[in-house]
GROMACS .gro file of N, CA and C in nm:
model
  177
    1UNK      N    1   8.695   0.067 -14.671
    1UNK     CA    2   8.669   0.207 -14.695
    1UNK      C    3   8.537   0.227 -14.769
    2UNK      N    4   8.511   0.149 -14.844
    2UNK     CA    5   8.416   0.137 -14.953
    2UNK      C    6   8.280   0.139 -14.868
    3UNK      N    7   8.283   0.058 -14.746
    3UNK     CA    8   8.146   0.044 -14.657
    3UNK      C    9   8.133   0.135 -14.572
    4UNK      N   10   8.242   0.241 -14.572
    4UNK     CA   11   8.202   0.332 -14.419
    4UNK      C   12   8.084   0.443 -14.542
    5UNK      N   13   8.096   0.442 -14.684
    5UNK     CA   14   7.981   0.544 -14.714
    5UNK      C   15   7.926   0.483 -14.729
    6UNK      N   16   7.904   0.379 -14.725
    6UNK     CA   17   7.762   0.341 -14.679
    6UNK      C   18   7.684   0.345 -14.543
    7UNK      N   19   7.764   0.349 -14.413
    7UNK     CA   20   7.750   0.413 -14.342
    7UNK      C   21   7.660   0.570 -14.346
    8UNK      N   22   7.741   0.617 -14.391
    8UNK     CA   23   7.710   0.803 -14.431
    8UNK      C   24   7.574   0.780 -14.480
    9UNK      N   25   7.589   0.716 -14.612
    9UNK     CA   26   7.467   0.721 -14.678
    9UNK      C   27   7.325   0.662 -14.586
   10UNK      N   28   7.343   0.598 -14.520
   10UNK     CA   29   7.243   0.552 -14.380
   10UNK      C   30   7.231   0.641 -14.288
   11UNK      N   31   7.312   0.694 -14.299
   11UNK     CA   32   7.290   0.813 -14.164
   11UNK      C   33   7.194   0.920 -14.244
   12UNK      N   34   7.174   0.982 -14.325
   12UNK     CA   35   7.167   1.060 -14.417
   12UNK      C   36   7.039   1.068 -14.493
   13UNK      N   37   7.007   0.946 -14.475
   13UNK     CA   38   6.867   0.874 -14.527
   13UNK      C   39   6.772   0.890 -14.426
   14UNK      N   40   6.809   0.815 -14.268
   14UNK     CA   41   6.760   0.842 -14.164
   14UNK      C   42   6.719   0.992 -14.111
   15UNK      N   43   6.861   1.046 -14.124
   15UNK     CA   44   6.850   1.168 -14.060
   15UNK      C   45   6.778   1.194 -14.117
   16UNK      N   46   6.739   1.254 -14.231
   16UNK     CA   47   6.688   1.329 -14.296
   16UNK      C   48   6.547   1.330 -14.278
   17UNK      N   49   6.472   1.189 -14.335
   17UNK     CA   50   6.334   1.169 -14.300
   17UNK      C   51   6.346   1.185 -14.164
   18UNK      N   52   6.417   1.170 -14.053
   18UNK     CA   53   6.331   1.212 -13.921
   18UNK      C   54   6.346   1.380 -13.893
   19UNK      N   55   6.457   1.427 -13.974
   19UNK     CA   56   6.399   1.612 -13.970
   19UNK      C   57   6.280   1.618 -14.002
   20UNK      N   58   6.268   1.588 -14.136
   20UNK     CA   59   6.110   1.600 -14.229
   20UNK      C   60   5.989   1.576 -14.133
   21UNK      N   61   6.011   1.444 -14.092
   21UNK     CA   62   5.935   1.457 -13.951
   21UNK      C   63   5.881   1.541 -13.870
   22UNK      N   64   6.008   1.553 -13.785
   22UNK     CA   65   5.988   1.640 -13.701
   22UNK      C   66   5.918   1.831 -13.752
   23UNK      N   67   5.973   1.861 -13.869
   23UNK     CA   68   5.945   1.955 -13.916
   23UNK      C   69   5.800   1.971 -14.014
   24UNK      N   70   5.741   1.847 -13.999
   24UNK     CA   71   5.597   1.837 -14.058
   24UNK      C   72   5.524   1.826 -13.937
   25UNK      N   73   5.592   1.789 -13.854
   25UNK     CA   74   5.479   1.781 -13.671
   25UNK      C   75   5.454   1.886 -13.633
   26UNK      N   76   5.574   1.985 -13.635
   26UNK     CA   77   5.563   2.115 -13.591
   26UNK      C   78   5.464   2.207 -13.653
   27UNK      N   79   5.466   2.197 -13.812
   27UNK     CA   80   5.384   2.241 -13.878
   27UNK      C   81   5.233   2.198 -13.904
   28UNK      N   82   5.233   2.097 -13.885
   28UNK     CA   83   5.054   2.050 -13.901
   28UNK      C   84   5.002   2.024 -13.745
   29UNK      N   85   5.108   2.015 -13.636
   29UNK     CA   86   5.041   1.980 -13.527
   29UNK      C   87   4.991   1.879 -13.478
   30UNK      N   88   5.100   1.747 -13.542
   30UNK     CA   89   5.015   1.608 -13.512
   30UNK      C   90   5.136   1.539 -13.436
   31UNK      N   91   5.156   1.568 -13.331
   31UNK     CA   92   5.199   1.484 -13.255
   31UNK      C   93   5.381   1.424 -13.314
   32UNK      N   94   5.391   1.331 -13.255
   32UNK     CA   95   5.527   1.293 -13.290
   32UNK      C   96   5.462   1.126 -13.422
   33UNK      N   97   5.346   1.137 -13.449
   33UNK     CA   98   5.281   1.062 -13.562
   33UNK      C   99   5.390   1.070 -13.661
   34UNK      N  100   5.448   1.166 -13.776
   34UNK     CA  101   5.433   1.161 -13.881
   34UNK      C  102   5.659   1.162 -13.836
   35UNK      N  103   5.687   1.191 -13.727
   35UNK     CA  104   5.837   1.191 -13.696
   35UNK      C  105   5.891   1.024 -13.694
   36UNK      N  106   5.771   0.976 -13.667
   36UNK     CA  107   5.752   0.831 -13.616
   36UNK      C  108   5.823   0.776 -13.782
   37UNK      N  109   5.687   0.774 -13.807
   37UNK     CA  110   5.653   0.717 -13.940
   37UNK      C  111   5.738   0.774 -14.058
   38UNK      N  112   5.752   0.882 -14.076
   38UNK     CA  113   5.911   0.882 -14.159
   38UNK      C  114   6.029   0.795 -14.137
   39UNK      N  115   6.033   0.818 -13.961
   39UNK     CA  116   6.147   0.774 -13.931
   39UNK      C  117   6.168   0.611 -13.980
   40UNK      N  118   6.073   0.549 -13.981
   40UNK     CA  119   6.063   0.414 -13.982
   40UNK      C  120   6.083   0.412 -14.164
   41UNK      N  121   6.016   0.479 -14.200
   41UNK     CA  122   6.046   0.506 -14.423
   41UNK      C  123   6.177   0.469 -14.435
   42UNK      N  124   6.256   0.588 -14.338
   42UNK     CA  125   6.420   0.580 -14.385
   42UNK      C  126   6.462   0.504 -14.293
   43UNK      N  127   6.461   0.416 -14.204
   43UNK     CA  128   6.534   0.301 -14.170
   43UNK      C  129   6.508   0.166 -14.270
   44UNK      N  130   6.381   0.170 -14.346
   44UNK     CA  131   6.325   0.068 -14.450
   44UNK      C  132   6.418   0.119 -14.555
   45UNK      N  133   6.437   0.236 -14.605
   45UNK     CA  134   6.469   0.301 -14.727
   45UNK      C  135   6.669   0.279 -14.729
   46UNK      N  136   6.663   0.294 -14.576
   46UNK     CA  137   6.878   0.287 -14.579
   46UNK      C  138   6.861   0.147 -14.592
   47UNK      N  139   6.847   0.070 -14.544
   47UNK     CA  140   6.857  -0.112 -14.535
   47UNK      C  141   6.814  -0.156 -14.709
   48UNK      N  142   6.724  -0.106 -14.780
   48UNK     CA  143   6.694  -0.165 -14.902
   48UNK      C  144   6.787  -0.087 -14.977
   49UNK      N  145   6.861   0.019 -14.987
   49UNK     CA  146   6.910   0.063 -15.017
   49UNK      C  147   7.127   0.006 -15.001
   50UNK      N  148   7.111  -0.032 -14.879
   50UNK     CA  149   7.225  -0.094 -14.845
   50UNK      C  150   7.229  -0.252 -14.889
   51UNK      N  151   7.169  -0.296 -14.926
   51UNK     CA  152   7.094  -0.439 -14.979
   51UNK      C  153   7.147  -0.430 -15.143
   52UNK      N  154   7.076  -0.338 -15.183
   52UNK     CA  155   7.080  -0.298 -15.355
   52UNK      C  156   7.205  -0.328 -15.395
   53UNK      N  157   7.299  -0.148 -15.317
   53UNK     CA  158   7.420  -0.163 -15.300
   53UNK      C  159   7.560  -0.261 -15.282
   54UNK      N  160   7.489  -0.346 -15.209
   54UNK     CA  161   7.596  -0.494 -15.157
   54UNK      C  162   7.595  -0.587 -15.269
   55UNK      N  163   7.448  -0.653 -15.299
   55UNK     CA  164   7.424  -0.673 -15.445
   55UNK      C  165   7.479  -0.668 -15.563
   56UNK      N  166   7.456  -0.556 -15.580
   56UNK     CA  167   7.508  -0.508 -15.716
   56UNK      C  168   7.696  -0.525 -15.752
   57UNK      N  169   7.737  -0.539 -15.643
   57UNK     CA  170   7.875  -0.524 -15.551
   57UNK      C  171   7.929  -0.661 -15.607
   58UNK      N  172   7.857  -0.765 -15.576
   58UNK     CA  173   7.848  -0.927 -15.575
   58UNK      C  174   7.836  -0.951 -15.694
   59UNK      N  175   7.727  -0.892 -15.757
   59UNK     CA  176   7.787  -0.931 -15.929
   59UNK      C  177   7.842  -0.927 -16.010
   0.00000   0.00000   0.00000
């Protein structure tokens, strides 16, 4: 039970930076550049984050 929010919390991380994304493309007009490149932040950001988490778990 303990790992499905971590789940959530990955989804959540992701999702989010790729709204931001998408909603900074729309607004500055650069392409799917900056939807990209968030998106990739919060797949780095859920995994180090799910890492921390497991970690900290173990000690």
């Amino acid at each position: 039970m303990k790992y499905s929010g971590l789940a959530f919390q990955m989804l959540a991380i992701i999702g989010g930076c790729a709204w931001l994304g998408y909603w900074l493309d729309g607004k500055f007009s650069t392409g799917p550049w900056l939807t990209i490149g968030l998106l990739l932040l919060g797949v780095f950001a859920a995994v180090f984050q799910v890492i921390r988490s497991l970690t900290k778990e173990s000690l």
